[in-house]
JSON list of C-alpha atoms in Angstrom, two decimals:
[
{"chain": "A", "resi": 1, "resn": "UNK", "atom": "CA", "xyz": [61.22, -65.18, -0.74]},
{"chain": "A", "resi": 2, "resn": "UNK", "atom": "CA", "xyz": [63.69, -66.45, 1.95]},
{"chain": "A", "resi": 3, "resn": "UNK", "atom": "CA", "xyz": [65.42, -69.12, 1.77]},
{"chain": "A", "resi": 4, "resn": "UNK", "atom": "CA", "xyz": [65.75, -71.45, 5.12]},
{"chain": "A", "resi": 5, "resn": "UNK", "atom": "CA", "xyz": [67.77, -74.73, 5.19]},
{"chain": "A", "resi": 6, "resn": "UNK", "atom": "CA", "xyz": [66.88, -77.11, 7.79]},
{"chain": "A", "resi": 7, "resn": "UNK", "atom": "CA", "xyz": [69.25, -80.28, 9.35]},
{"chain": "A", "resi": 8, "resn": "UNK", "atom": "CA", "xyz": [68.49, -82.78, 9.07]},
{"chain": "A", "resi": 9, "resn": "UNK", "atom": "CA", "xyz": [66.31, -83.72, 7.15]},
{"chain": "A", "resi": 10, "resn": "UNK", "atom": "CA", "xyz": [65.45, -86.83, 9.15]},
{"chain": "A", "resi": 11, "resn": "UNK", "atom": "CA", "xyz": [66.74, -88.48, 12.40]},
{"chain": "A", "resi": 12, "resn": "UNK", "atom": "CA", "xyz": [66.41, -91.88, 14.43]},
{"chain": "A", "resi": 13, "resn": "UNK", "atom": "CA", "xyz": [67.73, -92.15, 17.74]},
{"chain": "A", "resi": 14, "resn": "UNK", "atom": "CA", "xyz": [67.40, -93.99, 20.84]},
{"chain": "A", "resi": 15, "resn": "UNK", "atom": "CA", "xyz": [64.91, -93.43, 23.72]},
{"chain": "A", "resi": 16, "resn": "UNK", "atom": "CA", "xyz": [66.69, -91.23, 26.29]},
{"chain": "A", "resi": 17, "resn": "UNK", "atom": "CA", "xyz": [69.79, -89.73, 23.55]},
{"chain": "A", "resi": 18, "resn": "UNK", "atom": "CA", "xyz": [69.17, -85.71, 22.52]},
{"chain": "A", "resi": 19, "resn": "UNK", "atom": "CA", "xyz": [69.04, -84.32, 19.12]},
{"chain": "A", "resi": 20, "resn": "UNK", "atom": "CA", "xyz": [69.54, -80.98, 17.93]},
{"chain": "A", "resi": 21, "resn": "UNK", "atom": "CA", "xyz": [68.19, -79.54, 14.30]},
{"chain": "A", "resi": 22, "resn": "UNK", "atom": "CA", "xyz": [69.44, -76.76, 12.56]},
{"chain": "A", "resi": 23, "resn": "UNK", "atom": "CA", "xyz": [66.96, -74.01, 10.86]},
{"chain": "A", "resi": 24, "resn": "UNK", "atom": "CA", "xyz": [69.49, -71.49, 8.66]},
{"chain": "A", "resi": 25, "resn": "UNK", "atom": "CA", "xyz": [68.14, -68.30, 7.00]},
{"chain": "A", "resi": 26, "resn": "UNK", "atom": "CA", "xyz": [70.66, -68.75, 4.15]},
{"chain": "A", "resi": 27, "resn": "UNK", "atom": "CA", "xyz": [69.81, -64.95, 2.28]},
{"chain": "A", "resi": 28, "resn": "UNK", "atom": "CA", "xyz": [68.53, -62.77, 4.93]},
{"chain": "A", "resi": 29, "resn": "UNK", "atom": "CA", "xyz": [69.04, -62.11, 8.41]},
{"chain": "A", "resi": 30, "resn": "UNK", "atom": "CA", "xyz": [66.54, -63.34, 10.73]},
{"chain": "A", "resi": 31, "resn": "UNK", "atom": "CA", "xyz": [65.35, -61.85, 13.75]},
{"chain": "A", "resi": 32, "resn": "UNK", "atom": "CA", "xyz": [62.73, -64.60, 14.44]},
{"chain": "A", "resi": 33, "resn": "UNK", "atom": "CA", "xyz": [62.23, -67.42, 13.85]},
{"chain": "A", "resi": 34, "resn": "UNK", "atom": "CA", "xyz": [59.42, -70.13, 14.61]},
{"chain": "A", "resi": 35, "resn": "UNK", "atom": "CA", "xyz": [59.53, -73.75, 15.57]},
{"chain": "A", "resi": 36, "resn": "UNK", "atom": "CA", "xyz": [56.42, -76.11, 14.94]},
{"chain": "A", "resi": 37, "resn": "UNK", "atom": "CA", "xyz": [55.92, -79.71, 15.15]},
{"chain": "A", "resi": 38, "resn": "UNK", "atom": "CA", "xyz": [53.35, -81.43, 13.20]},
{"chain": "A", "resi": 39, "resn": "UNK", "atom": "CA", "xyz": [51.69, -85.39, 14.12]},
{"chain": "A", "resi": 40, "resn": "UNK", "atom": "CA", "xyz": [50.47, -87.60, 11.83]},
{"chain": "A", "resi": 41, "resn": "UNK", "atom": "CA", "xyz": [47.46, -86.02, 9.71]},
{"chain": "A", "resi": 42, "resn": "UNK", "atom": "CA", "xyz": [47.05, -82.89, 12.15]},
{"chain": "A", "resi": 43, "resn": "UNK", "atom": "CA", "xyz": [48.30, -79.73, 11.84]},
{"chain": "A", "resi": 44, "resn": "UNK", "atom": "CA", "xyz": [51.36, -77.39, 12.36]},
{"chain": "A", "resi": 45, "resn": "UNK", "atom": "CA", "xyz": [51.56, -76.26, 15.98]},
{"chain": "A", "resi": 46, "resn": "UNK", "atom": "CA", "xyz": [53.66, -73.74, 17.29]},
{"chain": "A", "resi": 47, "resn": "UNK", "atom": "CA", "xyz": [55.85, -74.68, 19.62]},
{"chain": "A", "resi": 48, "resn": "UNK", "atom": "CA", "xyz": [58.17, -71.34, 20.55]},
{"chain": "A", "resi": 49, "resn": "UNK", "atom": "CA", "xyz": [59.08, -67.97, 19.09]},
{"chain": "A", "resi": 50, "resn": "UNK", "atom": "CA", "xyz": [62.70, -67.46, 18.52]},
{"chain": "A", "resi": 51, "resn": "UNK", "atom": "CA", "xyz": [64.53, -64.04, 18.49]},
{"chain": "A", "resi": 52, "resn": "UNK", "atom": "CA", "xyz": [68.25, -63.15, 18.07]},
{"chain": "A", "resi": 53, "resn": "UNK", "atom": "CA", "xyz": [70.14, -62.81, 20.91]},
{"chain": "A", "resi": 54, "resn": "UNK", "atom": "CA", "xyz": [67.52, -63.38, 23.39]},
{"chain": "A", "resi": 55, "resn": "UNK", "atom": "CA", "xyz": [65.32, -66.22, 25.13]},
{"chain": "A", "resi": 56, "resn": "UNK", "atom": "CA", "xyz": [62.85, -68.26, 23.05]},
{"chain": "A", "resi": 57, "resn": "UNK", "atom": "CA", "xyz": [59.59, -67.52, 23.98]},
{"chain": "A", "resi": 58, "resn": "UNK", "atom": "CA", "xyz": [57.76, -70.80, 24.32]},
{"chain": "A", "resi": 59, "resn": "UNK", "atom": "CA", "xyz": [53.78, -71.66, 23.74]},
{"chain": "A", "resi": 60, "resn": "UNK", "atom": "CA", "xyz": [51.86, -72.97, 26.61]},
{"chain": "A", "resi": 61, "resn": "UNK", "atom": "CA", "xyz": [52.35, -77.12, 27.04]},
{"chain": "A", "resi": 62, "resn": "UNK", "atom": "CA", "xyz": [55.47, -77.06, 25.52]},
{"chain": "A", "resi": 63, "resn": "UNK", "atom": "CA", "xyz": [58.96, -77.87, 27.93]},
{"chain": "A", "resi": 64, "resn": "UNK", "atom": "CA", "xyz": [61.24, -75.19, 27.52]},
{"chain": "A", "resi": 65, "resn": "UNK", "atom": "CA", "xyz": [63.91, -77.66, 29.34]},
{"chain": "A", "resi": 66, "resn": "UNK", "atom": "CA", "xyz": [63.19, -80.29, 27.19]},
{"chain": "A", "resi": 67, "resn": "UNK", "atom": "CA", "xyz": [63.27, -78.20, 24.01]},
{"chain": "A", "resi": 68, "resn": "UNK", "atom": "CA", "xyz": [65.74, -76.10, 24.28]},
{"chain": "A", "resi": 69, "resn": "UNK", "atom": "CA", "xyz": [66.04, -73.48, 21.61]},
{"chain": "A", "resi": 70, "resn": "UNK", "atom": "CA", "xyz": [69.33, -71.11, 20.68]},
{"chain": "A", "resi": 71, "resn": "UNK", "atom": "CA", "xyz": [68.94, -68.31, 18.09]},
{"chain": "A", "resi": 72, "resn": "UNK", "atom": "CA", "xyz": [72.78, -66.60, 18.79]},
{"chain": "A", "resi": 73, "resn": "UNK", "atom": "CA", "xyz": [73.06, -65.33, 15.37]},
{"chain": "A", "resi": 74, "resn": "UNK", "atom": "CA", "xyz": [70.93, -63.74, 12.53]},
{"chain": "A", "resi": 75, "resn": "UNK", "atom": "CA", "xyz": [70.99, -66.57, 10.60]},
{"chain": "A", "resi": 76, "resn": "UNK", "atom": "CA", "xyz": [71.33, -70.07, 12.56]},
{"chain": "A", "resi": 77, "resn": "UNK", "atom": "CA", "xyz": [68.60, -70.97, 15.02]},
{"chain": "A", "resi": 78, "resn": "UNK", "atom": "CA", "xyz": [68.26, -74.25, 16.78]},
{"chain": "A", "resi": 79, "resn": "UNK", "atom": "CA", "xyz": [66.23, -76.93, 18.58]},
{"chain": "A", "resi": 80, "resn": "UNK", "atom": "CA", "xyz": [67.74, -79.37, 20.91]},
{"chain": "A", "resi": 81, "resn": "UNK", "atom": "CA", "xyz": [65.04, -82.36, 21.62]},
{"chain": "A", "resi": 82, "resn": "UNK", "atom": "CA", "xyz": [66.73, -83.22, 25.22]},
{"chain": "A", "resi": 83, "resn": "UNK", "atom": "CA", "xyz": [66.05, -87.23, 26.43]},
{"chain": "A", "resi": 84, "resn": "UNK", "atom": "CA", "xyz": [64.08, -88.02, 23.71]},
{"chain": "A", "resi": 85, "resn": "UNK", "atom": "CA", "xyz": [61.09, -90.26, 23.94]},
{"chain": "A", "resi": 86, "resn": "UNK", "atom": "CA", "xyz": [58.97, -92.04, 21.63]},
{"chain": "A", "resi": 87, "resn": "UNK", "atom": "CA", "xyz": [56.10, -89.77, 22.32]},
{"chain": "A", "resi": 88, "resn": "UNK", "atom": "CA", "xyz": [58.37, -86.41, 21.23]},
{"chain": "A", "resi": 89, "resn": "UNK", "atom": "CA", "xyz": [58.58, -88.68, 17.03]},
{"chain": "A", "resi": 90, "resn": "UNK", "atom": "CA", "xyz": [56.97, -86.09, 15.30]},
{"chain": "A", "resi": 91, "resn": "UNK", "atom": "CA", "xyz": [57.73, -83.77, 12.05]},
{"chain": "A", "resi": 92, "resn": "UNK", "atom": "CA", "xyz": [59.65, -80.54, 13.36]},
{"chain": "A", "resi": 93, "resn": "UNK", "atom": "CA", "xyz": [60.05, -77.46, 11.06]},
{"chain": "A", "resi": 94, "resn": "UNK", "atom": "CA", "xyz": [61.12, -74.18, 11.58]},
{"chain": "A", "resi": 95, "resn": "UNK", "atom": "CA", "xyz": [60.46, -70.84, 9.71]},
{"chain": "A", "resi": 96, "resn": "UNK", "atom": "CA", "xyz": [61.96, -67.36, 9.43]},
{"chain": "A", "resi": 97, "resn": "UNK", "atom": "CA", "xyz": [60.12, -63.91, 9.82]},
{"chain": "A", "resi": 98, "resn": "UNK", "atom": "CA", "xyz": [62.03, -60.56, 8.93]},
{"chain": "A", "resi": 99, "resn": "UNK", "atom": "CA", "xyz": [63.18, -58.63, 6.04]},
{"chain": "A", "resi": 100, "resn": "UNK", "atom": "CA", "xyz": [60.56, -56.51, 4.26]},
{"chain": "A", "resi": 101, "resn": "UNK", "atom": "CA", "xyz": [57.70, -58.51, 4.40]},
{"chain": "A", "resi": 102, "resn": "UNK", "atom": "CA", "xyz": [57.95, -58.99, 8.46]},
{"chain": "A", "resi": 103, "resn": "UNK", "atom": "CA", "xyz": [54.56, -60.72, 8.35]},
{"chain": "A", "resi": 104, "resn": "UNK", "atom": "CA", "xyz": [55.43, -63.55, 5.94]},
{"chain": "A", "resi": 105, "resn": "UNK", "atom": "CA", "xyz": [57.10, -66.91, 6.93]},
{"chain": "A", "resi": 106, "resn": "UNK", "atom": "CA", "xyz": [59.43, -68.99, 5.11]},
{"chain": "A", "resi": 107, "resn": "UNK", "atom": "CA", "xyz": [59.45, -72.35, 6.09]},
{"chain": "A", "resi": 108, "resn": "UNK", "atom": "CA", "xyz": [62.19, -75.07, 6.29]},
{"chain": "A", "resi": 109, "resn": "UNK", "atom": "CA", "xyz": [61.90, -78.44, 4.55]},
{"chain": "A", "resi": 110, "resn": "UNK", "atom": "CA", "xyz": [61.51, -80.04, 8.22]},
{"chain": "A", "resi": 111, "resn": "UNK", "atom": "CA", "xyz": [62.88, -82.74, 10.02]},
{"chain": "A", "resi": 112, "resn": "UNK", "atom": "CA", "xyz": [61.35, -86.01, 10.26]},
{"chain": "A", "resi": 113, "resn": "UNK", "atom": "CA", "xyz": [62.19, -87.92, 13.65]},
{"chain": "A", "resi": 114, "resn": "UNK", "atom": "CA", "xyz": [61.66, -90.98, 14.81]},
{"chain": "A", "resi": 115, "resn": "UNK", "atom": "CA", "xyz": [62.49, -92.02, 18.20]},
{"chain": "A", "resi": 116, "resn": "UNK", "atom": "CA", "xyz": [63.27, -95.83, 18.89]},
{"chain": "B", "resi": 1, "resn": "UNK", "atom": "CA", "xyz": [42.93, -64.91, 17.22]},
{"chain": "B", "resi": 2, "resn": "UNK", "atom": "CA", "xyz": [40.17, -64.88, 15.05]},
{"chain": "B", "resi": 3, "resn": "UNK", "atom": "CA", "xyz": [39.07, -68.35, 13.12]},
{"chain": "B", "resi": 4, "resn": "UNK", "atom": "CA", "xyz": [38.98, -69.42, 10.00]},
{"chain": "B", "resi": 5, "resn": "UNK", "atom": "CA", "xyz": [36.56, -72.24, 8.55]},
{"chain": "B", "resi": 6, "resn": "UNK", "atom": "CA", "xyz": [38.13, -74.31, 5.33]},
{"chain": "B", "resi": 7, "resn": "UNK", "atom": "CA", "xyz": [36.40, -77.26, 3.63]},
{"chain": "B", "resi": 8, "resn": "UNK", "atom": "CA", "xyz": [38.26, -80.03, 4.40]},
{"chain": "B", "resi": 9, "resn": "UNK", "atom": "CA", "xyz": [38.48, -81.26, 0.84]},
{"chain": "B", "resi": 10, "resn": "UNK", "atom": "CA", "xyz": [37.90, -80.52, -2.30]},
{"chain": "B", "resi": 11, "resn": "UNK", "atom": "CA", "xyz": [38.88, -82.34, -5.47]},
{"chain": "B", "resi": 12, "resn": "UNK", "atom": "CA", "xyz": [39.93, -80.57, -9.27]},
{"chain": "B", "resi": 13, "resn": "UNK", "atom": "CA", "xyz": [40.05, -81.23, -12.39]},
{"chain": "B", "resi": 14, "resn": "UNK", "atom": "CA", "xyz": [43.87, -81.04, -14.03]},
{"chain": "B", "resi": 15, "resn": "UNK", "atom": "CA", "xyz": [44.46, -78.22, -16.25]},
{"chain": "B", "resi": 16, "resn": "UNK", "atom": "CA", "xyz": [41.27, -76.26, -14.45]},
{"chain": "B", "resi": 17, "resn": "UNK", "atom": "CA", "xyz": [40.76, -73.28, -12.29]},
{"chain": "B", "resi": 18, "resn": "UNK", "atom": "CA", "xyz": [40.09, -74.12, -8.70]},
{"chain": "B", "resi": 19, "resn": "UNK", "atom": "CA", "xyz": [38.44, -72.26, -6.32]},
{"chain": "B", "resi": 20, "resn": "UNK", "atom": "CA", "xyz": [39.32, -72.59, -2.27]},
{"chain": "B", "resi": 21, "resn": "UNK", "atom": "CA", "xyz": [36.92, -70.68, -0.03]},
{"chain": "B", "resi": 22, "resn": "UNK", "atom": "CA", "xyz": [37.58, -69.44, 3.41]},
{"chain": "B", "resi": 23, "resn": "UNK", "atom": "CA", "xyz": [35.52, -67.99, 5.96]},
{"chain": "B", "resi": 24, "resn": "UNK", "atom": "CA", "xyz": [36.80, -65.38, 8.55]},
{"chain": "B", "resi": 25, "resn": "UNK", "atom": "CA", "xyz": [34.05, -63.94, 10.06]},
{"chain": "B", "resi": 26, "resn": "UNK", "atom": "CA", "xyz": [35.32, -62.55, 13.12]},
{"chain": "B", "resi": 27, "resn": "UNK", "atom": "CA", "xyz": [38.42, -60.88, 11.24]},
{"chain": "B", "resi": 28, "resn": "UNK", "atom": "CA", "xyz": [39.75, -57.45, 13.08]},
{"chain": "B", "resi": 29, "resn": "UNK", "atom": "CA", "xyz": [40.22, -54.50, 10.49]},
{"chain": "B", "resi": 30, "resn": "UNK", "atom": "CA", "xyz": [43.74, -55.30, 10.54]},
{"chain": "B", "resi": 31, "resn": "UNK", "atom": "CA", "xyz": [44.25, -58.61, 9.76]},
{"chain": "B", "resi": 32, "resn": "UNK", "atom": "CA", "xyz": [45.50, -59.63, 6.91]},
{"chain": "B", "resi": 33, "resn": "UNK", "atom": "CA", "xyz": [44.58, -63.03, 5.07]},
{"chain": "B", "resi": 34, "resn": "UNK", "atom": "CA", "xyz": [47.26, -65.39, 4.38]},
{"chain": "B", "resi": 35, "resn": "UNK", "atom": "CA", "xyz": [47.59, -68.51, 2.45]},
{"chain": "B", "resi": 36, "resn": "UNK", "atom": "CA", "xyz": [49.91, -71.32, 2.33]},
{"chain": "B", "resi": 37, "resn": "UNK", "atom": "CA", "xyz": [50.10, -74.22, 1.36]},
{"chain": "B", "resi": 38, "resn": "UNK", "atom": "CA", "xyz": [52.43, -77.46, 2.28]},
{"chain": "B", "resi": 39, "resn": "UNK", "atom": "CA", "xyz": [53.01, -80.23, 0.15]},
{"chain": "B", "resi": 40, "resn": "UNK", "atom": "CA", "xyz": [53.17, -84.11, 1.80]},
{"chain": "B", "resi": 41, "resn": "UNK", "atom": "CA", "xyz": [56.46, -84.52, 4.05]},
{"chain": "B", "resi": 42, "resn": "UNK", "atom": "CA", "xyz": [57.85, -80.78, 2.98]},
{"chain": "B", "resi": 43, "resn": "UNK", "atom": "CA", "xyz": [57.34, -77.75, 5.12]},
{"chain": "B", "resi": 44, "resn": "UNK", "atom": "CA", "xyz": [54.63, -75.11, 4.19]},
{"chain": "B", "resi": 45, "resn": "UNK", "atom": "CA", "xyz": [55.06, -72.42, 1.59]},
{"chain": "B", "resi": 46, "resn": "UNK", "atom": "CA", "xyz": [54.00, -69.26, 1.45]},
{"chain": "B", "resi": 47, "resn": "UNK", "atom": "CA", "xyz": [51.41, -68.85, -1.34]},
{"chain": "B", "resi": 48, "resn": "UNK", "atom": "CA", "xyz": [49.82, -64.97, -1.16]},
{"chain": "B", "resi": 49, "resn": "UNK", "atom": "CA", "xyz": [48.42, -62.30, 1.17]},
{"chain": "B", "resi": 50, "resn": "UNK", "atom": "CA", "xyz": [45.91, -59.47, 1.44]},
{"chain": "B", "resi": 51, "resn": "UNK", "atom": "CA", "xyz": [44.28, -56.93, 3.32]},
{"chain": "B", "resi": 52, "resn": "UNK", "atom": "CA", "xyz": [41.36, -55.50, 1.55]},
{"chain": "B", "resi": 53, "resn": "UNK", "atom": "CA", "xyz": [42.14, -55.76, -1.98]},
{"chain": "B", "resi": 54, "resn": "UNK", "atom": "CA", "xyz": [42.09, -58.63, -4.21]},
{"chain": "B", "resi": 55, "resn": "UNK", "atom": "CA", "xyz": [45.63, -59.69, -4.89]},
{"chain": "B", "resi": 56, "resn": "UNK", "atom": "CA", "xyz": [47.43, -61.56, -7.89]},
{"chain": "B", "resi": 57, "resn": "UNK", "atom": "CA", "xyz": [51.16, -62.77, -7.81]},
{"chain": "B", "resi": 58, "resn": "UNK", "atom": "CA", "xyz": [52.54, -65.80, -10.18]},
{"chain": "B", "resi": 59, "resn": "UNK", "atom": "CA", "xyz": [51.41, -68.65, -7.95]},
{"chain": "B", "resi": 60, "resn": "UNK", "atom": "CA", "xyz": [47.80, -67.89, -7.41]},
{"chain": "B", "resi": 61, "resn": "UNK", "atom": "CA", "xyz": [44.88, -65.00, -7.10]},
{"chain": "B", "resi": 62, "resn": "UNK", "atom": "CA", "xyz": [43.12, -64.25, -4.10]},
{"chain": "B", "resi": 63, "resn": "UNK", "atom": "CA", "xyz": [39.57, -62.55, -3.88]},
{"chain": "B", "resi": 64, "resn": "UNK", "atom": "CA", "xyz": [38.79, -60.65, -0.95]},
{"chain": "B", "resi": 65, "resn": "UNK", "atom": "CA", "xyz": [35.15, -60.11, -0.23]},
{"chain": "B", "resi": 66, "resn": "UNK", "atom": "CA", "xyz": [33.82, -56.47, 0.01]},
{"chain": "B", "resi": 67, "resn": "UNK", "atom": "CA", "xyz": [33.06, -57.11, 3.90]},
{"chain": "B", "resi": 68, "resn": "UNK", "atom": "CA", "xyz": [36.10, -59.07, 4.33]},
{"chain": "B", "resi": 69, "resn": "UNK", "atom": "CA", "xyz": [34.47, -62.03, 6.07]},
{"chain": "B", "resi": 70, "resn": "UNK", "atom": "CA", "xyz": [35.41, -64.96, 3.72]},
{"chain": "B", "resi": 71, "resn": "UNK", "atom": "CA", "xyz": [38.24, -64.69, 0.47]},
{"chain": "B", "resi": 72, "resn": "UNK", "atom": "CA", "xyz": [39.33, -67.08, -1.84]},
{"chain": "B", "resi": 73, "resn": "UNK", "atom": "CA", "xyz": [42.12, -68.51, -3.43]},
{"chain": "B", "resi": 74, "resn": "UNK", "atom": "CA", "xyz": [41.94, -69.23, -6.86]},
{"chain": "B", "resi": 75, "resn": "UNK", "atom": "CA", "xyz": [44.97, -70.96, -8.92]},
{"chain": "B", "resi": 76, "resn": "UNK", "atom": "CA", "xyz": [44.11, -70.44, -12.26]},
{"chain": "B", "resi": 77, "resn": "UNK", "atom": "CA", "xyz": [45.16, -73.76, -14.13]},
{"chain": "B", "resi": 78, "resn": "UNK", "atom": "CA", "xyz": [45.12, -76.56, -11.53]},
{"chain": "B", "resi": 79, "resn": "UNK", "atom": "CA", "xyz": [48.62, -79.17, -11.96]},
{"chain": "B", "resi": 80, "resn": "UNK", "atom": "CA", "xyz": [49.73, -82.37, -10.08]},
{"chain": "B", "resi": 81, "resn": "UNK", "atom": "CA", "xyz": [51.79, -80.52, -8.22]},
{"chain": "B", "resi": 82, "resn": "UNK", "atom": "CA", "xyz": [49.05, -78.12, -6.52]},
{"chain": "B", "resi": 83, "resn": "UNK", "atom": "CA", "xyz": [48.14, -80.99, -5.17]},
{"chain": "B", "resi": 84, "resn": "UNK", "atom": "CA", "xyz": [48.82, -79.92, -1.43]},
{"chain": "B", "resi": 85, "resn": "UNK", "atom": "CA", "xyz": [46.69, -78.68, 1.83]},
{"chain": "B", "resi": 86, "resn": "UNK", "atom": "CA", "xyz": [46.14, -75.16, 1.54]},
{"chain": "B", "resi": 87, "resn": "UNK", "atom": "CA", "xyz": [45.68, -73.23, 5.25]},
{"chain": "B", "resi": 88, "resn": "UNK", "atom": "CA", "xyz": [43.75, -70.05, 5.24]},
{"chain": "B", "resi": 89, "resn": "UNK", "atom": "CA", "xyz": [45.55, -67.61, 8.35]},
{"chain": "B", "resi": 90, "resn": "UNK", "atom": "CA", "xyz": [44.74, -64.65, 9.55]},
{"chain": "B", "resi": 91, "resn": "UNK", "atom": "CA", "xyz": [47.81, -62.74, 11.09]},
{"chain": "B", "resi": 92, "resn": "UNK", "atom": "CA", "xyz": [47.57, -59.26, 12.73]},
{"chain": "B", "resi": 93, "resn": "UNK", "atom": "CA", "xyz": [50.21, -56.68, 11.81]},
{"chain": "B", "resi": 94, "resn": "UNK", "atom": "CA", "xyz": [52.55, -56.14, 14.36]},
{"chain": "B", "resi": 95, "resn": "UNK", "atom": "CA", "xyz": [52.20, -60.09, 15.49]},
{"chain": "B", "resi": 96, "resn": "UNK", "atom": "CA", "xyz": [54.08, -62.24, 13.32]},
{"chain": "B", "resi": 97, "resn": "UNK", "atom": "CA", "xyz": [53.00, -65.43, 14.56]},
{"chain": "B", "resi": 98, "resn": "UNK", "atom": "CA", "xyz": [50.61, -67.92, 12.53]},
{"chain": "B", "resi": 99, "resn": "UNK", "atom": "CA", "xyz": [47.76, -70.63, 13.46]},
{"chain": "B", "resi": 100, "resn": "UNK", "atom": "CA", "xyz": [47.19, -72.72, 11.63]},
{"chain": "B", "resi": 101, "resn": "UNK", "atom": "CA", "xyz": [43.94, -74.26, 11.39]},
{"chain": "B", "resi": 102, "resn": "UNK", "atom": "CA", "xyz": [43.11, -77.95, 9.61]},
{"chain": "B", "resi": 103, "resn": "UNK", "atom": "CA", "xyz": [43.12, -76.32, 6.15]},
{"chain": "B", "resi": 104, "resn": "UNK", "atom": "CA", "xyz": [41.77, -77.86, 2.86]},
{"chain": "B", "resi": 105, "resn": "UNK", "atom": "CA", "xyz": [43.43, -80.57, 1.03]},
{"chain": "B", "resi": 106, "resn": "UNK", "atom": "CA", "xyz": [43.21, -80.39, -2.66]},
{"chain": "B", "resi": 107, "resn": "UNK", "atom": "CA", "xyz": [43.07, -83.37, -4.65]},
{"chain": "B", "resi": 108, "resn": "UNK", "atom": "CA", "xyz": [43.94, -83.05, -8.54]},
{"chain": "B", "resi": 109, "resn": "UNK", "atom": "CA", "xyz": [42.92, -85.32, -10.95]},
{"chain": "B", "resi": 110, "resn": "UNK", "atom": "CA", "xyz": [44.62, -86.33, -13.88]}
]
């Protein structure tokens, strides 16, 4: 399977600062990727579809201005948590779709943050 | 998107065969059946997949019912480090996006 690197691995900031993770495909090129965030004991949700060269495509509840997602090259997608809050703390992970098997995800180590 | 129903627990033995059921009783005839699994504070892995027949690969087995309305997963020696919560997902092909559901956490005991 794919390998997909994801940085960092965890993050603190202050209330109001931005933060941007980075989700690499490190052996295959990618033309989507996903981006999830998971709460405390619940489940993965997807939060936007990301393809190469074009707009995210976000799912419904979810701020496309204050997650603001660029996928400008095959291998390097990323999520930019503007003015964070402590309500946006959560477990964010991306995965990669593509290749052969272009129904099978590969899924970063995610990115733990904590906002203050 | 069609569901899928999961026990929300289930415990195992070390060393033994365990058995994870999932129901999908609504499933389209082309949806396949995924399953992965995520281990605490990592991102989920991709554990097998099937459309009709049962499949085998070197993680794990999965048994596809005749009617295709419930498979399951079987890992044929159970370790510590299955320990993990195992989501059942059907994905259409053609739509590469996943749901996951509340999925089944597997306990292993030593």
């Amino acid at each position: 399977g794919a390998v997909v690197s994801q940085h960092p691995s965890r993050v603190i900031c202050k209330s109001g600062t931005s933060v941007k993770i980075e989700c690499r495909s490190l052996d295959f090129q990618a033309t989507t990727m996903f981006w999830y965030r998971q709460f405390p004991k619940q489940s993965l949700m997807l939060m936007a579809t990301s393809n190469e060269g074009s707009k995210a495509t976000y799912e419904q509840g979810v701020e496309k201005d204050k997650f603001l997602i660029n996928h400008a090259s095959l291998t390097l997608s990323t999520l930019t948590v503007t003015s964070a809050h402590p309500e946006d703390s959560s477990f964010y992970i991306c995965s990669v779709a593509g290749g052969l098997a272009k129904n099978i995800q590969y899924f970063g180590a995610g990115t733990r943050l904590s906002v203050l | 998107d069609a569901k899928t129903t999961q026990p929300n627990s289930m415990e195992s033995n070390e060393e033994e065969p365990v058995h994870l059921p999932c129901n999908h009783s609504t499933i389209s005839g082309t949806d396949y059946i995924h399953w992965y699994r995520q281990l605490p504070s990592q991102g989920p892995e991709y554990v097998i997949h099937g459309l009709t027949s049962n499949v085998n690969n070197r993680m794990a087995s999965l048994a596809i019912a005749e009617d295709r309305k419930s498979s399951t997963l079987i890992l044929h020696r159970a370790t510590l480090r299955d320990a993990a919560v195992y989501y059942c997902i059907l994905s259409n092909f053609g739509n590469e996006k996943l749901t996951f559901g509340t999925g089944t956490r597997l306990t292993i005991i030593p």
